[in-house]
Coordinates of C-alpha atoms and ligand atoms in Angstrom, one line a residue:
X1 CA 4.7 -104.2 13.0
X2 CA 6.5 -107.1 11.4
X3 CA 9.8 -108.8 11.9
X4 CA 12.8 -109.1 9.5
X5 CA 14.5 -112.7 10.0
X6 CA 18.2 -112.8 8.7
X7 CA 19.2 -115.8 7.1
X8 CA 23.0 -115.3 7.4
X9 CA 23.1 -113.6 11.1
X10 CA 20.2 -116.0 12.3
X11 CA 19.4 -112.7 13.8
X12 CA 15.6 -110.9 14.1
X13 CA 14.7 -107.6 13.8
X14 CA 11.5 -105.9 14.9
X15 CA 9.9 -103.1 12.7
X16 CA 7.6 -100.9 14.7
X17 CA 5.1 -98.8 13.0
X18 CA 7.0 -95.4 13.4
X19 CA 10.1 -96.7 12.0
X20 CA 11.3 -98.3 8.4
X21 CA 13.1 -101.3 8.2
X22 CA 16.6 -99.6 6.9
X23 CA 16.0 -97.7 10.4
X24 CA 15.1 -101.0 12.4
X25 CA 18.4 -102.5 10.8
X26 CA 20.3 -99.8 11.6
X27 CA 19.0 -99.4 15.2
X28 CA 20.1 -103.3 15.4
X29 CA 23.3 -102.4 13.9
X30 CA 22.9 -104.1 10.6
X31 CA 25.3 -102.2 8.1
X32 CA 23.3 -101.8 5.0
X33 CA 23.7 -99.2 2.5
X34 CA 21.4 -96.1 1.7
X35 CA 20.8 -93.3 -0.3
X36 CA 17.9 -91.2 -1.4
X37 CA 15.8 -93.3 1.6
X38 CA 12.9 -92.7 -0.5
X39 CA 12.4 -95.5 -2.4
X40 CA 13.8 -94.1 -5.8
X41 CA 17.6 -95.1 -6.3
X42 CA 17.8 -98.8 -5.1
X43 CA 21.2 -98.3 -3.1
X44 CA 19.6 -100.3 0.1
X45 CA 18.1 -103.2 -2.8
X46 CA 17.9 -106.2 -0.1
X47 CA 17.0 -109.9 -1.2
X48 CA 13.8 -111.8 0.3
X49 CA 14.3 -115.1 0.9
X50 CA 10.7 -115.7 2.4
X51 CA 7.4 -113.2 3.0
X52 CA 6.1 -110.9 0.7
X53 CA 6.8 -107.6 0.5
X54 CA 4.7 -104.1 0.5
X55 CA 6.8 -102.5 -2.2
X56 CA 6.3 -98.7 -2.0
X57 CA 9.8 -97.8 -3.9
X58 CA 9.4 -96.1 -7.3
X59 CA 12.9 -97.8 -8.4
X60 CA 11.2 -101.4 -9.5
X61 CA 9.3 -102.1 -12.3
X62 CA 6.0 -104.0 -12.1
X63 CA 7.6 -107.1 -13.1
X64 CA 10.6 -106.8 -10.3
X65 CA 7.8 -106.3 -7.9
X66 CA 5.7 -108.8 -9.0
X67 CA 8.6 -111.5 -8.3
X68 CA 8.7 -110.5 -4.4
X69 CA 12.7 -111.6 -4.3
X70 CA 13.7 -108.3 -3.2
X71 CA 12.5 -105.1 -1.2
X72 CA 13.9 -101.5 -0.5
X73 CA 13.5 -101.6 3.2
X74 CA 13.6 -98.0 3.4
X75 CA 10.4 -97.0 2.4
X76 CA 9.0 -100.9 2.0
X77 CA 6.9 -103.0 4.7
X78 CA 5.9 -106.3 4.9
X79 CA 2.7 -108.0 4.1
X80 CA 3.6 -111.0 6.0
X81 CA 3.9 -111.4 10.1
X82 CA 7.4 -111.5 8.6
X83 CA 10.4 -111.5 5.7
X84 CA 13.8 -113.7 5.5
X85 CA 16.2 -111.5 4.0
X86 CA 19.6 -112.8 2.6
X87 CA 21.5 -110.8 5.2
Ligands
FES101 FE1 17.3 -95.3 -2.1 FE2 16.4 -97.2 -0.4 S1 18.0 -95.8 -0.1 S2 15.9 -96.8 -2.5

């Protein structure tokens, strides 16, 4: 589990282990776009403010990941207790 801070809402979001974070912003009803929801055409894009990201999208390259500023919380996680998102 890990928790998804939002910089613009001041709002926090829990991510359980059964669930993505597009679902756990949904569930807090965050309105965020999606698409595929499998990591491959960026729609749901979101930028990190803080925390670093487990990318497991196929839509960044090695150097977009590399830069940690920005996740596709449908199929991404966190590697931190936690990730600031510009939301
Ligand atoms: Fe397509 Fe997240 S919805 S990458």
């Amino acid at each position: 589990p890990f928790e998804l801070r939002l910089q613009r809402s001041g709002r926090s979001v829990r991510v359980g282990e059964g669930q993505s974070a597009l679902e756990a912003l949904h569930g807090a009803g965050v309105p965020l776009s999606a698409s595929c929801e499998q990591g491959v055409c960026g729609t749901c894009l979101t930028p990190i403010l803080e925390g670093e990201p487990e990318h497991r999208d196929t839509c960044l390259t090695v150097a977009e990941r590399a830069r940690n500023d920005c996740f596709t919380p449908c199929v991404s996680r966190a590697r931190s207790p936690y990730l600031l998102l510009d939301l």
